[in-house]
């Protein structure tokens, strides 16, 4: 993310405490934000603010920066908890927080970071922002719940529509729709109603690209373990598409692995599944779907923003990158 | 808690969703609040509001009710996460939420409930309340971190002062200090500076009484498993006092059990430890300490509130019950 934004976040979070135990909590809260996240969501928010007339350096810009801090803090506390929920191994190229400090301390640090996100909302002081942030958390938690419930209940009998509704809730709001809306509000403008459908299409494209990257063999800068989604038993458009026409024997072996906990999965079998998926054409299918959704979202966003606005052009370029990004 | 308060909370939380998975999330969020918590903290807050001049039925009273909802929602999302962190078995006489639905879904439901707490803060619309709620979460998370870090790091070489600082952070703010302050703010009054030391003393008394109840053999309405603190390896004033003069052989057997995970602990040995603690006089010592802290806190609170106020008298009676309560 932008250095000025990281500075704002690190300035908001507490730094030192006389008690060494509490000092560790502070270091845990500051860990993920400092691991060099791309800051896509805050970037989108700041470009939206600019496209709506907030000039860098103005008071509106300062408010937009605080709201940028909000979406980045949101992303970071959610990632700490997601990594626990999925028992992920890595985050941004390093061990997940709960693998460094144990589950209880990491869960609690995520809660503490969540509270500082609300401190940033208060600092922004933008009318209407509280409701947007509430919507962002509500929808994301609902999508996350669906995703986790399918894993917990071993449910694979799912349609593409099921997957798409999960992703719309889990990813689209916090990745696109709410950053676009918060940018407008920071500039004192009413957000366009088009931001919701545009955000849903672009958010879906973003998530599918994420699922694709997780299965490619050379996603060096991706920051999570390749095939991690398979180990975590994640439902993706790729897997659902493949399952619909997979040879019965492959399907059976796949489901047998998915019924096991992460640590009980057989690495040889998982590597085999990865090979089947790569050879099936389902990755290419999902990528095409992402491309289409991306184009549709861009068209709606572009129509909503109008012509001849440099910030709007940059924003569209950023969103375009969602479906082709390498990391 | 008061029926009108439970109604306010259940009215704020979403109820039905067309997707069955999300419906389950909503039911999980509504579960703990409906398990019949005592609502001590909201009661204290409402009495504080009344003592500061908010008449039941007035607008100030409605604001106080929303802030009462805030402290109860706080308590409930924190309990969901605490129960995961401690891997508790029971909460309010029923299995803990993560034991009913698995860790990932329960963790996520706690986050969702946390967000609704902030929705209640927004509904209250009381100037200064956001900062109080932030302080409440910051201090509680710091205290919780200390508590969990001692468990994670197998640390037993602790003084009473260590325990007391942990409890001051973990319990006093959200149980006493912040409810008192929020009550004053709801009535449009500046909170007394005495509420902080009074809250620390009363909060400490409250937590020690909780630790004592956990070891008594007839705490039928207590709602958590007796001796659960021992299974979870909790540091308490009782254990620290006992350790300081325990026979070396008992001390060794105790530490051997504490070095094991909950499921690896030997129930016979834990029952033995419970017997040693009960016979040692350390429970009585801790109860005396709680009584003293309670008296000190009541004196400061009483001085701050002044004489002849019916709500203040009720509040003092409620706080007095903190150190003698049976559940």
XYZ file of C-alpha atoms in Angstrom, chain B:
327
model
C -30.798 -9.129 31.738
C -33.895 -6.898 31.623
C -36.449 -8.241 29.116
C -36.638 -4.869 27.338
C -32.879 -5.011 26.795
C -32.905 -8.536 25.420
C -35.716 -7.441 23.107
C -33.635 -4.492 21.913
C -30.679 -6.790 21.193
C -32.744 -9.433 19.419
C -34.425 -6.696 17.389
C -31.045 -5.366 16.277
C -29.688 -8.759 15.224
C -30.882 -10.195 11.902
C -33.435 -12.951 12.203
C -34.152 -14.766 8.947
C -32.295 -15.250 5.663
C -33.464 -17.134 2.562
C -30.210 -19.141 2.446
C -30.132 -21.836 5.111
C -26.383 -21.450 5.690
C -26.740 -17.748 6.525
C -29.796 -18.540 8.620
C -27.514 -20.698 10.768
C -25.095 -17.782 11.212
C -27.980 -15.641 12.436
C -29.053 -18.330 14.893
C -25.500 -18.626 16.178
C -25.324 -14.858 16.798
C -28.605 -14.995 18.715
C -27.632 -18.040 20.784
C -25.479 -16.708 23.668
C -27.597 -13.582 24.266
C -30.613 -15.882 24.744
C -28.912 -18.171 27.247
C -30.024 -15.998 30.129
C -26.913 -14.064 31.082
C -27.339 -12.106 34.283
C -26.852 -8.760 32.575
C -24.895 -7.342 35.527
C -22.956 -4.919 33.366
C -25.963 -3.417 31.603
C -27.757 -3.228 34.961
C -24.841 -1.266 36.398
C -24.851 1.003 33.351
C -28.594 1.671 33.581
C -28.409 2.396 37.321
C -25.479 4.731 36.652
C -27.562 6.539 33.996
C -30.431 6.830 36.475
C -28.138 8.027 39.256
C -26.930 10.688 36.837
C -30.449 11.899 36.173
C -31.732 9.849 33.218
C -35.397 9.141 33.941
C -36.833 5.836 32.660
C -38.831 6.571 29.533
C -36.840 9.686 28.636
C -34.648 10.055 25.539
C -31.570 9.809 27.734
C -32.942 6.503 29.024
C -33.356 5.181 25.479
C -29.731 6.092 24.798
C -28.713 4.309 27.999
C -30.636 1.205 26.892
C -28.715 1.151 23.597
C -25.446 1.448 25.498
C -26.656 -1.353 27.764
C -27.112 -3.391 24.588
C -23.527 -2.493 23.653
C -21.988 -3.891 26.850
C -24.109 -7.046 26.625
C -23.217 -7.570 22.949
C -19.567 -6.996 23.867
C -19.801 -9.609 26.608
C -21.381 -12.105 24.218
C -18.955 -11.862 21.292
C -16.038 -11.883 23.707
C -17.397 -15.029 25.388
C -17.665 -16.829 22.033
C -14.004 -16.051 21.334
C -12.881 -16.694 24.939
C -14.494 -20.101 24.872
C -12.468 -20.917 21.749
C -9.248 -19.528 23.230
C -9.700 -21.534 26.428
C -11.381 -24.454 24.635
C -14.101 -24.277 27.282
C -16.724 -26.982 27.363
C -19.714 -25.092 28.660
C -21.193 -21.649 28.750
C -24.255 -20.834 30.785
C -25.079 -24.490 31.281
C -24.894 -25.505 27.613
C -22.030 -26.542 25.326
C -19.846 -23.655 24.170
C -20.686 -22.384 20.676
C -17.578 -23.849 19.008
C -18.408 -27.247 20.509
C -21.827 -27.094 18.876
C -20.750 -25.813 15.440
C -16.977 -26.200 15.196
C -14.274 -23.602 15.679
C -14.314 -21.848 12.269
C -18.041 -21.050 12.246
C -18.015 -19.946 15.891
C -15.010 -17.665 15.419
C -16.715 -16.035 12.434
C -20.026 -15.670 14.312
C -18.149 -13.863 17.090
C -16.764 -11.409 14.544
C -20.228 -10.859 13.094
C -21.623 -10.185 16.567
C -18.749 -7.770 17.263
C -19.894 -5.720 14.250
C -23.478 -5.594 15.563
C -22.101 -4.236 18.837
C -20.821 -1.253 16.841
C -24.238 -0.931 15.204
C -25.648 -0.521 18.726
C -23.005 2.122 19.501
C -24.158 4.017 16.412
C -27.816 3.677 17.426
C -27.073 5.098 20.883
C -25.552 8.225 19.335
C -24.002 9.301 22.639
C -21.073 11.750 22.317
C -17.910 10.205 23.721
C -19.278 6.643 23.724
C -17.086 5.468 20.826
C -13.936 6.328 22.772
C -15.237 4.503 25.877
C -16.041 1.387 23.872
C -12.609 1.501 22.233
C -10.970 1.759 25.667
C -13.096 -1.145 26.876
C -11.968 -3.406 24.017
C -8.324 -2.287 24.105
C -7.895 -2.937 27.841
C -9.869 -6.196 27.814
C -7.844 -7.534 24.874
C -4.604 -6.581 26.636
C -5.651 -8.371 29.815
C -6.853 -11.373 27.858
C -3.535 -11.456 26.000
C -1.565 -11.518 29.275
C -3.758 -14.326 30.591
C -3.373 -16.391 27.404
C 0.352 -15.669 27.068
C 0.982 -17.144 30.536
C -0.860 -20.294 29.493
C 0.937 -20.481 26.126
C 4.352 -19.906 27.698
C 3.710 -22.232 30.648
C 4.548 -19.408 33.001
C 3.814 -20.013 36.700
C 6.552 -17.919 38.249
C 4.152 -15.027 38.803
C 3.508 -12.637 41.661
C 0.153 -11.517 43.024
C 0.914 -8.133 41.470
C 1.151 -9.809 38.046
C -2.239 -11.441 38.549
C -3.787 -8.205 39.761
C -2.563 -6.237 36.753
C -3.931 -8.880 34.409
C -7.329 -8.774 36.111
C -7.406 -4.993 36.213
C -7.108 -4.994 32.409
C -9.099 -8.130 31.593
C -12.103 -7.648 33.865
C -12.344 -4.257 35.560
C -12.893 -2.029 32.532
C -15.691 -3.931 30.880
C -17.321 -5.117 34.102
C -17.387 -1.891 36.090
C -15.456 1.187 34.945
C -16.845 1.552 31.423
C -20.483 0.690 32.330
C -20.324 3.380 35.052
C -18.849 5.899 32.620
C -21.258 5.079 29.786
C -24.213 5.499 32.151
C -23.043 9.011 33.020
C -22.481 9.893 29.354
C -25.956 8.623 28.389
C -27.379 11.086 30.945
C -25.256 13.862 29.440
C -22.957 14.058 32.472
C -19.182 13.981 32.762
C -18.117 10.653 34.369
C -16.394 10.955 37.749
C -12.639 10.284 37.742
C -13.311 8.055 40.775
C -15.024 5.502 38.518
C -11.634 4.217 37.355
C -10.116 3.294 40.764
C -13.542 2.194 42.051
C -13.973 0.039 38.945
C -10.527 -1.487 39.363
C -11.211 -2.504 42.952
C -14.714 -3.828 42.245
C -13.651 -5.524 39.011
C -10.815 -7.270 40.837
C -13.225 -8.408 43.557
C -15.624 -9.645 40.870
C -12.963 -11.695 39.062
C -11.556 -13.226 42.245
C -15.072 -14.234 43.270
C -15.426 -15.841 39.831
C -12.196 -17.766 40.404
C -13.452 -18.862 43.844
C -16.834 -20.012 42.496
C -15.030 -22.098 39.892
C -13.451 -24.180 42.681
C -16.368 -24.562 45.084
C -18.193 -27.858 44.907
C -21.777 -26.682 44.990
C -21.885 -23.772 42.580
C -24.901 -25.297 40.897
C -26.119 -22.237 39.041
C -22.629 -21.114 38.046
C -22.972 -22.302 34.445
C -19.392 -23.413 33.809
C -17.822 -26.739 34.712
C -16.418 -26.810 38.249
C -12.627 -26.874 38.203
C -12.700 -25.737 34.558
C -10.090 -23.087 35.349
C -7.699 -25.864 36.396
C -8.322 -27.782 33.175
C -7.700 -24.586 31.218
C -4.547 -23.864 33.249
C -5.784 -20.450 34.421
C -3.667 -18.369 36.763
C -5.739 -17.283 39.758
C -4.947 -15.586 43.052
C -5.881 -18.865 44.730
C -3.399 -20.978 42.817
C -0.596 -18.417 43.018
C -1.103 -18.112 46.797
C -1.169 -21.891 47.190
C 1.918 -22.405 44.995
C 3.949 -20.027 47.150
C 3.810 -22.428 50.100
C 2.726 -25.765 48.640
C 4.659 -28.918 49.599
C 7.273 -29.539 46.851
C 5.711 -32.872 45.855
C 2.246 -31.311 45.380
C 3.776 -28.403 43.521
C 5.571 -30.782 41.180
C 2.488 -32.871 40.468
C 0.482 -29.685 39.864
C 3.025 -28.301 37.384
C 3.214 -31.666 35.617
C -0.544 -31.528 35.012
C -0.435 -27.898 33.947
C 2.220 -28.705 31.333
C -0.285 -30.980 29.599
C -2.979 -29.932 27.172
C -6.537 -29.964 28.445
C -7.394 -33.337 26.926
C -4.154 -34.904 28.196
C -4.719 -33.869 31.812
C -5.376 -36.706 34.260
C -8.824 -36.231 35.875
C -7.726 -38.053 39.041
C -4.744 -35.761 39.471
C -6.866 -32.660 38.802
C -9.371 -33.811 41.443
C -6.417 -34.210 43.804
C -5.204 -30.669 43.059
C -8.729 -29.392 43.683
C -8.687 -31.120 47.077
C -5.307 -29.596 47.979
C -6.534 -26.130 47.017
C -9.716 -26.529 49.049
C -7.790 -27.707 52.103
C -5.002 -25.135 51.805
C -6.830 -22.041 52.983
C -5.948 -20.278 49.719
C -9.596 -20.075 48.658
C -10.446 -18.328 51.920
C -7.422 -16.067 51.459
C -8.601 -15.067 47.985
C -12.153 -14.502 49.188
C -10.859 -12.206 51.939
C -8.838 -10.305 49.353
C -11.973 -9.959 47.205
C -13.950 -8.723 50.221
C -11.360 -6.051 50.977
C -11.201 -4.892 47.371
C -14.989 -4.847 47.255
C -15.195 -2.679 50.389
C -12.570 -0.307 49.040
C -14.329 -0.009 45.687
C -17.729 0.536 47.293
C -16.361 3.301 49.508
C -14.894 5.158 46.527
C -18.014 4.659 44.439
C -20.248 5.761 47.283
C -18.174 8.921 47.821
C -18.318 9.726 44.105
C -22.091 9.266 43.879
C -23.041 11.243 46.966
C -25.972 10.628 49.299
C -29.704 10.293 49.032
C -29.997 8.984 45.486
C -32.179 5.882 45.184
C -30.526 4.668 41.957
C -27.104 5.144 43.539
C -28.169 3.059 46.513
C -29.373 0.274 44.212
C -26.137 0.476 42.286
C -24.070 0.084 45.435
C -26.191 -2.898 46.451
C -25.612 -4.478 43.029
C -21.862 -3.900 43.266
C -21.831 -5.264 46.797
C -23.271 -8.494 45.447
C -20.231 -8.887 43.179
C -18.150 -10.397 45.985
C -20.767 -12.614 47.570
C -22.653 -13.830 44.487
C -23.310 -17.546 44.160
C -23.326 -17.617 40.340
